[in-house]
PDB file of C-alpha atoms in Angstrom:
ATOM      1  CA  UNK A   1     -66.460 -50.392-151.534  1.00  0.00           C
ATOM      2  CA  UNK A   2     -63.498 -49.123-150.057  1.00  0.00           C
ATOM      3  CA  UNK A   3     -62.426 -45.250-150.168  1.00  0.00           C
ATOM      4  CA  UNK A   4     -59.131 -43.826-149.828  1.00  0.00           C
ATOM      5  CA  UNK A   5     -59.897 -40.823-147.387  1.00  0.00           C
ATOM      6  CA  UNK A   6     -56.331 -39.393-146.804  1.00  0.00           C
ATOM      7  CA  UNK A   7     -52.801 -40.098-147.695  1.00  0.00           C
ATOM      8  CA  UNK A   8     -49.387 -39.256-146.518  1.00  0.00           C
ATOM      9  CA  UNK A   9     -46.165 -39.108-149.332  1.00  0.00           C
ATOM     10  CA  UNK A  10     -42.381 -38.982-149.213  1.00  0.00           C
ATOM     11  CA  UNK A  11     -40.098 -38.927-151.818  1.00  0.00           C
ATOM     12  CA  UNK A  12     -37.210 -36.959-153.736  1.00  0.00           C
ATOM     13  CA  UNK A  13     -37.481 -33.584-152.641  1.00  0.00           C
ATOM     14  CA  UNK A  14     -40.962 -33.860-151.330  1.00  0.00           C
ATOM     15  CA  UNK A  15     -42.781 -34.741-147.949  1.00  0.00           C
ATOM     16  CA  UNK A  16     -46.589 -33.940-147.603  1.00  0.00           C
ATOM     17  CA  UNK A  17     -50.227 -35.280-147.763  1.00  0.00           C
ATOM     18  CA  UNK A  18     -50.163 -35.541-151.650  1.00  0.00           C
ATOM     19  CA  UNK A  19     -48.164 -36.472-154.664  1.00  0.00           C
ATOM     20  CA  UNK A  20     -48.319 -32.923-155.776  1.00  0.00           C
ATOM     21  CA  UNK A  21     -44.483 -32.296-156.135  1.00  0.00           C
ATOM     22  CA  UNK A  22     -44.286 -35.477-158.774  1.00  0.00           C
ATOM     23  CA  UNK A  23     -47.167 -34.278-160.620  1.00  0.00           C
ATOM     24  CA  UNK A  24     -46.313 -30.510-161.064  1.00  0.00           C
ATOM     25  CA  UNK A  25     -42.622 -30.788-161.801  1.00  0.00           C
ATOM     26  CA  UNK A  26     -41.286 -31.834-165.179  1.00  0.00           C
ATOM     27  CA  UNK A  27     -37.738 -31.914-163.871  1.00  0.00           C
ATOM     28  CA  UNK A  28     -36.356 -34.759-162.150  1.00  0.00           C
ATOM     29  CA  UNK A  29     -36.674 -34.631-158.338  1.00  0.00           C
ATOM     30  CA  UNK A  30     -33.719 -36.475-157.833  1.00  0.00           C
ATOM     31  CA  UNK A  31     -29.963 -34.903-157.295  1.00  0.00           C
ATOM     32  CA  UNK A  32     -26.673 -35.491-155.959  1.00  0.00           C
ATOM     33  CA  UNK A  33     -26.139 -38.434-153.531  1.00  0.00           C
ATOM     34  CA  UNK A  34     -25.245 -37.004-150.077  1.00  0.00           C
ATOM     35  CA  UNK A  35     -26.389 -39.548-147.487  1.00  0.00           C
ATOM     36  CA  UNK A  36     -23.117 -41.579-147.832  1.00  0.00           C
ATOM     37  CA  UNK A  37     -20.192 -42.112-150.239  1.00  0.00           C
ATOM     38  CA  UNK A  38     -21.110 -43.861-153.399  1.00  0.00           C
ATOM     39  CA  UNK A  39     -19.110 -46.985-154.488  1.00  0.00           C
ATOM     40  CA  UNK A  40     -15.659 -46.210-156.130  1.00  0.00           C
ATOM     41  CA  UNK A  41     -16.031 -45.100-159.848  1.00  0.00           C
ATOM     42  CA  UNK A  42     -19.913 -45.455-159.576  1.00  0.00           C
ATOM     43  CA  UNK A  43     -22.917 -43.350-160.401  1.00  0.00           C
ATOM     44  CA  UNK A  44     -23.411 -40.267-157.820  1.00  0.00           C
ATOM     45  CA  UNK A  45     -26.932 -39.493-158.202  1.00  0.00           C
ATOM     46  CA  UNK A  46     -29.979 -40.200-155.831  1.00  0.00           C
ATOM     47  CA  UNK A  47     -33.638 -39.628-155.047  1.00  0.00           C
ATOM     48  CA  UNK A  48     -33.355 -38.574-151.550  1.00  0.00           C
ATOM     49  CA  UNK A  49     -35.972 -37.794-149.224  1.00  0.00           C
ATOM     50  CA  UNK A  50     -35.579 -34.072-147.618  1.00  0.00           C
ATOM     51  CA  UNK A  51     -34.595 -34.087-143.710  1.00  0.00           C
ATOM     52  CA  UNK A  52     -37.694 -33.831-141.708  1.00  0.00           C
ATOM     53  CA  UNK A  53     -38.591 -34.116-138.286  1.00  0.00           C
ATOM     54  CA  UNK A  54     -40.961 -36.859-136.588  1.00  0.00           C
ATOM     55  CA  UNK A  55     -42.317 -34.024-134.608  1.00  0.00           C
ATOM     56  CA  UNK A  56     -43.865 -32.656-137.696  1.00  0.00           C
ATOM     57  CA  UNK A  57     -46.503 -35.438-137.943  1.00  0.00           C
ATOM     58  CA  UNK A  58     -46.894 -35.482-133.936  1.00  0.00           C
ATOM     59  CA  UNK A  59     -44.365 -38.108-133.100  1.00  0.00           C
ATOM     60  CA  UNK A  60     -41.568 -38.332-130.667  1.00  0.00           C
ATOM     61  CA  UNK A  61     -38.031 -38.916-131.244  1.00  0.00           C
ATOM     62  CA  UNK A  62     -36.571 -42.379-130.997  1.00  0.00           C
ATOM     63  CA  UNK A  63     -33.365 -43.594-129.410  1.00  0.00           C
ATOM     64  CA  UNK A  64     -32.936 -45.978-132.229  1.00  0.00           C
ATOM     65  CA  UNK A  65     -34.749 -46.135-135.678  1.00  0.00           C
ATOM     66  CA  UNK A  66     -34.057 -47.447-138.912  1.00  0.00           C
ATOM     67  CA  UNK A  67     -34.373 -45.039-141.945  1.00  0.00           C
ATOM     68  CA  UNK A  68     -37.069 -47.326-143.438  1.00  0.00           C
ATOM     69  CA  UNK A  69     -39.023 -47.316-140.383  1.00  0.00           C
ATOM     70  CA  UNK A  70     -38.829 -43.624-139.905  1.00  0.00           C
ATOM     71  CA  UNK A  71     -40.013 -43.240-143.567  1.00  0.00           C
ATOM     72  CA  UNK A  72     -43.043 -45.413-142.526  1.00  0.00           C
ATOM     73  CA  UNK A  73     -43.497 -43.427-139.375  1.00  0.00           C
ATOM     74  CA  UNK A  74     -43.596 -40.039-141.198  1.00  0.00           C
ATOM     75  CA  UNK A  75     -46.007 -41.276-143.815  1.00  0.00           C
ATOM     76  CA  UNK A  76     -48.605 -43.048-141.773  1.00  0.00           C
ATOM     77  CA  UNK A  77     -48.083 -39.988-139.416  1.00  0.00           C
ATOM     78  CA  UNK A  78     -49.171 -37.636-141.917  1.00  0.00           C
ATOM     79  CA  UNK A  79     -52.059 -39.815-143.396  1.00  0.00           C
ATOM     80  CA  UNK A  80     -53.566 -39.669-140.229  1.00  0.00           C
ATOM     81  CA  UNK A  81     -53.272 -36.273-139.027  1.00  0.00           C
ATOM     82  CA  UNK A  82     -53.437 -37.312-135.664  1.00  0.00           C
ATOM     83  CA  UNK A  83     -56.283 -39.828-135.781  1.00  0.00           C
ATOM     84  CA  UNK A  84     -56.023 -42.573-133.243  1.00  0.00           C
ATOM     85  CA  UNK A  85     -58.290 -45.934-133.489  1.00  0.00           C
ATOM     86  CA  UNK A  86     -57.276 -48.893-131.698  1.00  0.00           C
ATOM     87  CA  UNK A  87     -59.161 -51.413-134.049  1.00  0.00           C
ATOM     88  CA  UNK A  88     -57.097 -49.700-137.023  1.00  0.00           C
ATOM     89  CA  UNK A  89     -55.293 -52.396-139.342  1.00  0.00           C
ATOM     90  CA  UNK A  90     -52.333 -51.746-141.387  1.00  0.00           C
ATOM     91  CA  UNK A  91     -51.119 -53.409-144.715  1.00  0.00           C
ATOM     92  CA  UNK A  92     -47.694 -52.584-145.306  1.00  0.00           C
ATOM     93  CA  UNK A  93     -44.971 -53.117-148.273  1.00  0.00           C
ATOM     94  CA  UNK A  94     -41.654 -53.135-148.561  1.00  0.00           C
ATOM     95  CA  UNK A  95     -38.797 -54.886-151.521  1.00  0.00           C
ATOM     96  CA  UNK A  96     -35.699 -54.594-149.236  1.00  0.00           C
ATOM     97  CA  UNK A  97     -36.976 -53.636-145.834  1.00  0.00           C
ATOM     98  CA  UNK A  98     -34.182 -52.395-143.191  1.00  0.00           C
ATOM     99  CA  UNK A  99     -30.914 -53.491-144.874  1.00  0.00           C
ATOM    100  CA  UNK A 100     -28.872 -51.145-142.912  1.00  0.00           C
ATOM    101  CA  UNK A 101     -29.720 -52.176-139.489  1.00  0.00           C
ATOM    102  CA  UNK A 102     -29.456 -55.778-140.659  1.00  0.00           C
ATOM    103  CA  UNK A 103     -25.821 -55.348-141.507  1.00  0.00           C
ATOM    104  CA  UNK A 104     -25.207 -53.068-138.332  1.00  0.00           C
ATOM    105  CA  UNK A 105     -26.110 -56.047-136.216  1.00  0.00           C
ATOM    106  CA  UNK A 106     -24.370 -58.799-138.039  1.00  0.00           C
ATOM    107  CA  UNK A 107     -21.159 -56.533-138.058  1.00  0.00           C
ATOM    108  CA  UNK A 108     -21.569 -56.500-134.186  1.00  0.00           C
ATOM    109  CA  UNK A 109     -22.089 -60.376-134.124  1.00  0.00           C
ATOM    110  CA  UNK A 110     -18.827 -61.183-136.091  1.00  0.00           C
ATOM    111  CA  UNK A 111     -16.726 -58.611-133.685  1.00  0.00           C
ATOM    112  CA  UNK A 112     -18.321 -60.306-130.672  1.00  0.00           C
ATOM    113  CA  UNK A 113     -21.485 -62.412-130.308  1.00  0.00           C
ATOM    114  CA  UNK A 114     -21.769 -62.042-126.919  1.00  0.00           C
ATOM    115  CA  UNK A 115     -22.023 -58.116-126.830  1.00  0.00           C
ATOM    116  CA  UNK A 116     -23.854 -57.577-130.005  1.00  0.00           C
ATOM    117  CA  UNK A 117     -26.848 -55.381-129.209  1.00  0.00           C
ATOM    118  CA  UNK A 118     -30.078 -56.739-129.770  1.00  0.00           C
ATOM    119  CA  UNK A 119     -31.901 -53.482-130.773  1.00  0.00           C
ATOM    120  CA  UNK A 120     -30.609 -53.137-134.343  1.00  0.00           C
ATOM    121  CA  UNK A 121     -31.700 -56.956-134.935  1.00  0.00           C
ATOM    122  CA  UNK A 122     -35.182 -56.344-133.761  1.00  0.00           C
ATOM    123  CA  UNK A 123     -35.099 -53.595-136.484  1.00  0.00           C
ATOM    124  CA  UNK A 124     -33.831 -55.660-139.219  1.00  0.00           C
ATOM    125  CA  UNK A 125     -36.853 -57.738-140.466  1.00  0.00           C
ATOM    126  CA  UNK A 126     -39.235 -56.565-143.176  1.00  0.00           C
ATOM    127  CA  UNK A 127     -41.879 -56.541-141.116  1.00  0.00           C
ATOM    128  CA  UNK A 128     -40.053 -54.354-138.320  1.00  0.00           C
ATOM    129  CA  UNK A 129     -41.661 -51.033-139.939  1.00  0.00           C
ATOM    130  CA  UNK A 130     -44.965 -52.305-139.712  1.00  0.00           C
ATOM    131  CA  UNK A 131     -44.275 -53.621-136.151  1.00  0.00           C
ATOM    132  CA  UNK A 132     -42.896 -49.957-135.413  1.00  0.00           C
ATOM    133  CA  UNK A 133     -45.921 -48.211-136.736  1.00  0.00           C
ATOM    134  CA  UNK A 134     -48.446 -50.246-135.009  1.00  0.00           C
ATOM    135  CA  UNK A 135     -46.883 -49.794-131.686  1.00  0.00           C
ATOM    136  CA  UNK A 136     -46.514 -45.762-132.278  1.00  0.00           C
ATOM    137  CA  UNK A 137     -50.005 -45.391-133.575  1.00  0.00           C
ATOM    138  CA  UNK A 138     -51.955 -48.362-131.090  1.00  0.00           C
ATOM    139  CA  UNK A 139     -53.094 -50.314-134.106  1.00  0.00           C
ATOM    140  CA  UNK A 140     -54.465 -53.326-132.727  1.00  0.00           C
ATOM    141  CA  UNK A 141     -56.423 -54.789-135.999  1.00  0.00           C
ATOM    142  CA  UNK A 142     -55.756 -56.907-138.866  1.00  0.00           C
ATOM    143  CA  UNK A 143     -52.147 -56.374-140.082  1.00  0.00           C
ATOM    144  CA  UNK A 144     -50.185 -57.958-143.084  1.00  0.00           C
ATOM    145  CA  UNK A 145     -46.887 -57.509-144.530  1.00  0.00           C
ATOM    146  CA  UNK A 146     -46.137 -57.808-148.332  1.00  0.00           C
ATOM    147  CA  UNK A 147     -42.311 -58.144-149.605  1.00  0.00           C
ATOM    148  CA  UNK A 148     -42.928 -59.413-153.243  1.00  0.00           C
ATOM    149  CA  UNK A 149     -40.670 -57.170-155.271  1.00  0.00           C
ATOM    150  CA  UNK A 150     -42.023 -53.973-156.884  1.00  0.00           C
ATOM    151  CA  UNK A 151     -45.378 -55.323-156.815  1.00  0.00           C
ATOM    152  CA  UNK A 152     -45.623 -55.251-153.047  1.00  0.00           C
ATOM    153  CA  UNK A 153     -47.217 -51.669-152.915  1.00  0.00           C
ATOM    154  CA  UNK A 154     -50.182 -52.943-155.087  1.00  0.00           C
ATOM    155  CA  UNK A 155     -50.731 -55.993-153.124  1.00  0.00           C
ATOM    156  CA  UNK A 156     -50.510 -54.113-150.191  1.00  0.00           C
ATOM    157  CA  UNK A 157     -53.253 -51.380-151.263  1.00  0.00           C
ATOM    158  CA  UNK A 158     -55.605 -54.203-152.755  1.00  0.00           C
ATOM    159  CA  UNK A 159     -55.379 -56.325-149.458  1.00  0.00           C
ATOM    160  CA  UNK A 160     -56.439 -52.951-147.339  1.00  0.00           C
ATOM    161  CA  UNK A 161     -59.328 -52.585-149.842  1.00  0.00           C
ATOM    162  CA  UNK A 162     -60.525 -56.060-149.322  1.00  0.00           C
ATOM    163  CA  UNK A 163     -60.107 -56.179-145.678  1.00  0.00           C
ATOM    164  CA  UNK A 164     -62.006 -52.929-145.277  1.00  0.00           C
ATOM    165  CA  UNK A 165     -64.793 -54.151-147.177  1.00  0.00           C
ATOM    166  CA  UNK A 166     -64.910 -57.448-145.350  1.00  0.00           C
ATOM    167  CA  UNK A 167     -64.779 -56.117-141.935  1.00  0.00           C
ATOM    168  CA  UNK A 168     -66.260 -52.470-142.056  1.00  0.00           C
ATOM    169  CA  UNK A 169     -62.920 -51.458-140.607  1.00  0.00           C
ATOM    170  CA  UNK A 170     -60.160 -48.770-141.169  1.00  0.00           C
ATOM    171  CA  UNK A 171     -56.956 -50.303-142.852  1.00  0.00           C
ATOM    172  CA  UNK A 172     -53.746 -48.013-143.674  1.00  0.00           C
ATOM    173  CA  UNK A 173     -51.842 -49.196-146.519  1.00  0.00           C
ATOM    174  CA  UNK A 174     -48.492 -48.065-146.534  1.00  0.00           C
ATOM    175  CA  UNK A 175     -44.971 -48.923-148.090  1.00  0.00           C
ATOM    176  CA  UNK A 176     -41.351 -47.824-147.517  1.00  0.00           C
ATOM    177  CA  UNK A 177     -37.977 -47.849-149.138  1.00  0.00           C
ATOM    178  CA  UNK A 178     -34.778 -46.149-147.825  1.00  0.00           C
ATOM    179  CA  UNK A 179     -31.610 -45.576-149.373  1.00  0.00           C
ATOM    180  CA  UNK A 180     -28.286 -47.474-147.883  1.00  0.00           C
ATOM    181  CA  UNK A 181     -24.853 -47.596-148.923  1.00  0.00           C
ATOM    182  CA  UNK A 182     -25.626 -51.486-149.073  1.00  0.00           C
ATOM    183  CA  UNK A 183     -28.549 -51.106-151.450  1.00  0.00           C
ATOM    184  CA  UNK A 184     -26.556 -48.499-153.668  1.00  0.00           C
ATOM    185  CA  UNK A 185     -23.636 -50.624-153.867  1.00  0.00           C
ATOM    186  CA  UNK A 186     -25.786 -53.688-154.897  1.00  0.00           C
ATOM    187  CA  UNK A 187     -27.448 -51.286-157.963  1.00  0.00           C
ATOM    188  CA  UNK A 188     -23.963 -50.209-158.828  1.00  0.00           C
ATOM    189  CA  UNK A 189     -22.572 -53.542-158.974  1.00  0.00           C
ATOM    190  CA  UNK A 190     -25.626 -55.370-160.976  1.00  0.00           C
ATOM    191  CA  UNK A 191     -25.179 -52.408-163.465  1.00  0.00           C
ATOM    192  CA  UNK A 192     -28.589 -50.957-162.719  1.00  0.00           C
ATOM    193  CA  UNK A 193     -27.632 -47.509-161.204  1.00  0.00           C
ATOM    194  CA  UNK A 194     -27.680 -44.686-163.997  1.00  0.00           C
ATOM    195  CA  UNK A 195     -30.072 -42.405-165.822  1.00  0.00           C
ATOM    196  CA  UNK A 196     -32.267 -44.358-168.094  1.00  0.00           C
ATOM    197  CA  UNK A 197     -31.782 -43.956-171.798  1.00  0.00           C
ATOM    198  CA  UNK A 198     -31.867 -45.474-175.175  1.00  0.00           C
ATOM    199  CA  UNK A 199     -28.645 -47.130-174.512  1.00  0.00           C
ATOM    200  CA  UNK A 200     -29.467 -48.202-171.022  1.00  0.00           C
ATOM    201  CA  UNK A 201     -33.373 -48.620-170.753  1.00  0.00           C
ATOM    202  CA  UNK A 202     -33.195 -50.752-167.730  1.00  0.00           C
ATOM    203  CA  UNK A 203     -31.072 -48.235-165.693  1.00  0.00           C
ATOM    204  CA  UNK A 204     -32.787 -45.983-163.086  1.00  0.00           C
ATOM    205  CA  UNK A 205     -31.775 -43.453-160.470  1.00  0.00           C
ATOM    206  CA  UNK A 206     -31.682 -45.424-156.885  1.00  0.00           C
ATOM    207  CA  UNK A 207     -34.182 -43.722-154.669  1.00  0.00           C
ATOM    208  CA  UNK A 208     -36.119 -43.813-151.530  1.00  0.00           C
ATOM    209  CA  UNK A 209     -39.979 -42.974-150.658  1.00  0.00           C
ATOM    210  CA  UNK A 210     -42.872 -43.603-148.608  1.00  0.00           C
ATOM    211  CA  UNK A 211     -46.573 -43.446-149.022  1.00  0.00           C
ATOM    212  CA  UNK A 212     -49.640 -44.205-146.744  1.00  0.00           C
ATOM    213  CA  UNK A 213     -53.164 -44.166-147.532  1.00  0.00           C
ATOM    214  CA  UNK A 214     -56.233 -44.725-145.010  1.00  0.00           C
ATOM    215  CA  UNK A 215     -58.349 -46.941-146.480  1.00  0.00           C
ATOM    216  CA  UNK A 216     -61.897 -47.228-145.293  1.00  0.00           C
ATOM    217  CA  UNK A 217     -65.175 -49.155-146.264  1.00  0.00           C
ATOM    218  CA  UNK A 218     -67.128 -45.952-147.117  1.00  0.00           C
ATOM    219  CA  UNK A 219     -67.541 -42.158-146.694  1.00  0.00           C
ATOM    220  CA  UNK A 220     -66.237 -39.344-148.663  1.00  0.00           C
ATOM    221  CA  UNK A 221     -63.310 -40.122-150.541  1.00  0.00           C
ATOM    222  CA  UNK A 222     -61.580 -41.941-153.620  1.00  0.00           C
ATOM    223  CA  UNK A 223     -62.966 -45.083-154.383  1.00  0.00           C
ATOM    224  CA  UNK A 224     -61.149 -48.624-154.473  1.00  0.00           C
ATOM    225  CA  UNK A 225     -62.914 -51.535-155.768  1.00  0.00           C
ATOM    226  CA  UNK A 226     -61.391 -54.965-155.712  1.00  0.00           C
ATOM    227  CA  UNK A 227     -62.608 -57.813-158.633  1.00  0.00           C
ATOM    228  CA  UNK A 228     -61.008 -60.924-157.511  1.00  0.00           C
ATOM    229  CA  UNK A 229     -60.451 -63.315-160.178  1.00  0.00           C
ATOM    230  CA  UNK A 230     -58.890 -67.047-160.684  1.00  0.00           C
ATOM    231  CA  UNK A 231     -56.474 -68.540-162.718  1.00  0.00           C
ATOM    232  CA  UNK A 232     -59.306 -70.746-164.139  1.00  0.00           C
ATOM    233  CA  UNK A 233     -61.612 -67.552-164.851  1.00  0.00           C
ATOM    234  CA  UNK A 234     -59.031 -65.183-165.442  1.00  0.00           C
ATOM    235  CA  UNK A 235     -59.860 -61.270-165.462  1.00  0.00           C
ATOM    236  CA  UNK A 236     -63.643 -61.221-164.181  1.00  0.00           C
ATOM    237  CA  UNK A 237     -66.221 -59.918-166.793  1.00  0.00           C
ATOM    238  CA  UNK A 238     -67.572 -57.602-167.409  1.00  0.00           C
ATOM    239  CA  UNK A 239     -64.764 -54.912-166.443  1.00  0.00           C
ATOM    240  CA  UNK A 240     -66.183 -51.409-165.830  1.00  0.00           C
ATOM    241  CA  UNK A 241     -66.888 -49.924-169.226  1.00  0.00           C
ATOM    242  CA  UNK A 242     -65.283 -46.337-168.483  1.00  0.00           C
ATOM    243  CA  UNK A 243     -61.704 -48.034-168.042  1.00  0.00           C
ATOM    244  CA  UNK A 244     -59.314 -45.106-169.117  1.00  0.00           C
ATOM    245  CA  UNK A 245     -56.200 -46.928-169.104  1.00  0.00           C
ATOM    246  CA  UNK A 246     -54.192 -49.746-167.398  1.00  0.00           C
ATOM    247  CA  UNK A 247     -51.660 -49.096-164.679  1.00  0.00           C
ATOM    248  CA  UNK A 248     -49.641 -51.818-164.347  1.00  0.00           C
ATOM    249  CA  UNK A 249     -49.314 -55.596-164.777  1.00  0.00           C
ATOM    250  CA  UNK A 250     -48.859 -57.093-161.416  1.00  0.00           C
ATOM    251  CA  UNK A 251     -46.125 -59.911-161.345  1.00  0.00           C
ATOM    252  CA  UNK A 252     -44.119 -57.994-164.317  1.00  0.00           C
ATOM    253  CA  UNK A 253     -44.862 -54.787-163.377  1.00  0.00           C
ATOM    254  CA  UNK A 254     -45.105 -53.155-167.119  1.00  0.00           C
ATOM    255  CA  UNK A 255     -46.283 -50.041-166.475  1.00  0.00           C
ATOM    256  CA  UNK A 256     -47.765 -47.921-169.481  1.00  0.00           C
ATOM    257  CA  UNK A 257     -47.020 -44.185-169.833  1.00  0.00           C
ATOM    258  CA  UNK A 258     -50.359 -43.017-169.518  1.00  0.00           C
ATOM    259  CA  UNK A 259     -51.555 -44.439-166.121  1.00  0.00           C
ATOM    260  CA  UNK A 260     -52.711 -41.480-164.682  1.00  0.00           C
ATOM    261  CA  UNK A 261     -53.035 -38.925-167.550  1.00  0.00           C
ATOM    262  CA  UNK A 262     -50.324 -36.951-168.881  1.00  0.00           C
ATOM    263  CA  UNK A 263     -47.777 -39.606-168.509  1.00  0.00           C
ATOM    264  CA  UNK A 264     -48.066 -40.091-164.741  1.00  0.00           C
ATOM    265  CA  UNK A 265     -46.767 -43.860-164.687  1.00  0.00           C
ATOM    266  CA  UNK A 266     -44.313 -45.768-163.281  1.00  0.00           C
ATOM    267  CA  UNK A 267     -41.968 -44.749-166.224  1.00  0.00           C
ATOM    268  CA  UNK A 268     -42.749 -41.103-165.337  1.00  0.00           C
ATOM    269  CA  UNK A 269     -42.291 -41.801-161.857  1.00  0.00           C
ATOM    270  CA  UNK A 270     -38.783 -43.488-162.400  1.00  0.00           C
ATOM    271  CA  UNK A 271     -37.722 -40.620-164.509  1.00  0.00           C
ATOM    272  CA  UNK A 272     -38.452 -38.169-161.926  1.00  0.00           C
ATOM    273  CA  UNK A 273     -38.379 -39.504-158.502  1.00  0.00           C
ATOM    274  CA  UNK A 274     -35.861 -42.571-159.087  1.00  0.00           C
ATOM    275  CA  UNK A 275     -36.383 -46.119-158.741  1.00  0.00           C
ATOM    276  CA  UNK A 276     -38.618 -46.435-155.320  1.00  0.00           C
ATOM    277  CA  UNK A 277     -39.075 -50.338-155.253  1.00  0.00           C
ATOM    278  CA  UNK A 278     -42.352 -51.442-153.887  1.00  0.00           C
ATOM    279  CA  UNK A 279     -43.226 -47.629-153.207  1.00  0.00           C
ATOM    280  CA  UNK A 280     -43.550 -46.790-157.110  1.00  0.00           C
ATOM    281  CA  UNK A 281     -47.186 -48.452-157.206  1.00  0.00           C
ATOM    282  CA  UNK A 282     -48.390 -46.429-154.344  1.00  0.00           C
ATOM    283  CA  UNK A 283     -46.768 -43.088-155.680  1.00  0.00           C
ATOM    284  CA  UNK A 284     -48.400 -43.691-158.950  1.00  0.00           C
ATOM    285  CA  UNK A 285     -51.825 -44.164-157.204  1.00  0.00           C
ATOM    286  CA  UNK A 286     -51.062 -40.986-154.965  1.00  0.00           C
ATOM    287  CA  UNK A 287     -50.614 -39.107-158.381  1.00  0.00           C
ATOM    288  CA  UNK A 288     -53.841 -40.776-159.827  1.00  0.00           C
ATOM    289  CA  UNK A 289     -55.542 -39.098-156.885  1.00  0.00           C
ATOM    290  CA  UNK A 290     -55.010 -35.925-157.472  1.00  0.00           C
ATOM    291  CA  UNK A 291     -57.316 -36.234-160.557  1.00  0.00           C
ATOM    292  CA  UNK A 292     -61.038 -35.283-159.198  1.00  0.00           C
ATOM    293  CA  UNK A 293     -62.678 -37.762-161.206  1.00  0.00           C
ATOM    294  CA  UNK A 294     -60.524 -40.538-161.110  1.00  0.00           C
ATOM    295  CA  UNK A 295     -61.324 -43.893-159.185  1.00  0.00           C
ATOM    296  CA  UNK A 296     -59.161 -46.856-158.977  1.00  0.00           C
ATOM    297  CA  UNK A 297     -60.138 -50.552-159.579  1.00  0.00           C
ATOM    298  CA  UNK A 298     -57.513 -53.626-158.586  1.00  0.00           C
ATOM    299  CA  UNK A 299     -58.807 -56.447-160.490  1.00  0.00           C
ATOM    300  CA  UNK A 300     -57.459 -60.056-161.618  1.00  0.00           C
ATOM    301  CA  UNK A 301     -55.701 -62.965-160.296  1.00  0.00           C
ATOM    302  CA  UNK A 302     -52.023 -63.621-159.092  1.00  0.00           C
ATOM    303  CA  UNK A 303     -50.721 -64.144-162.514  1.00  0.00           C
ATOM    304  CA  UNK A 304     -52.534 -61.362-163.931  1.00  0.00           C
ATOM    305  CA  UNK A 305     -53.523 -58.846-161.718  1.00  0.00           C
ATOM    306  CA  UNK A 306     -53.886 -55.142-162.922  1.00  0.00           C
ATOM    307  CA  UNK A 307     -54.790 -52.045-161.276  1.00  0.00           C
ATOM    308  CA  UNK A 308     -57.217 -49.353-163.638  1.00  0.00           C
ATOM    309  CA  UNK A 309     -57.830 -46.013-163.480  1.00  0.00           C
ATOM    310  CA  UNK A 310     -61.619 -45.188-164.242  1.00  0.00           C
ATOM    311  CA  UNK A 311     -63.917 -42.630-164.099  1.00  0.00           C
ATOM    312  CA  UNK A 312     -65.948 -41.740-160.651  1.00  0.00           C
ATOM    313  CA  UNK A 313     -69.430 -42.416-161.220  1.00  0.00           C
TER     314      UNK A 313
END
């Protein structure tokens, strides 16, 4: 049975080893957009991660680093706390990936293909942040990258737990999203950027975030159990008797207000930290981990996977 032994979290207004700021504050953590100019006549709020230095996590400054990769390194560095194990693996999630690096490279290609710098190109894939982290922390173990919309973070955590159980190794489960002019413009053009309200229930404040968990097969930590199902069998039975609440429905990502008690679900996160893409599920987990009696169960099949918060034995 896998356990989470440590974490690192970056979100609007907060950088640390847990999600305490998200759990403690009853006010939104997002504020005015300052990273770049918003689209003309567009929404001007955002959930920005505070300025930090990679040296705070014992990391060196890089000559070029996409913002998604920087957030990934910081979250993983906080979770590992200086720990180094070459057999460690990495399960990573992102919905959007390094959009800014992708645009930078193709702008250079359009100007003159012969002189386009290769460095932004190598940093522009969805799996680039995972590669950067693997190199930085010397991880030579099992790796996998998930980029399947907002559900990707839960996918990555479930895969990490499965792999830790299967191999007996240590897996870091992480996810990261970054604000960029390109992504913000998309949210604006799609009519999604805004404060959620009865008139605009689908709106959200664009935000960035990163989270990382060290997942181990045993030890002192918070339990994760994976209960695989199949489309034929549906959810495995019997499920744990002491289920407190559902946390999410996998593909549709329908989150319930009481996921971790006291309204700490995705709706709560969206209201306070903003729309954080694939990291939203991981932030919900990080918030749940602050409850000393909580354990996590990931269950179901591809069409009906759910994460449940259960009382620890």
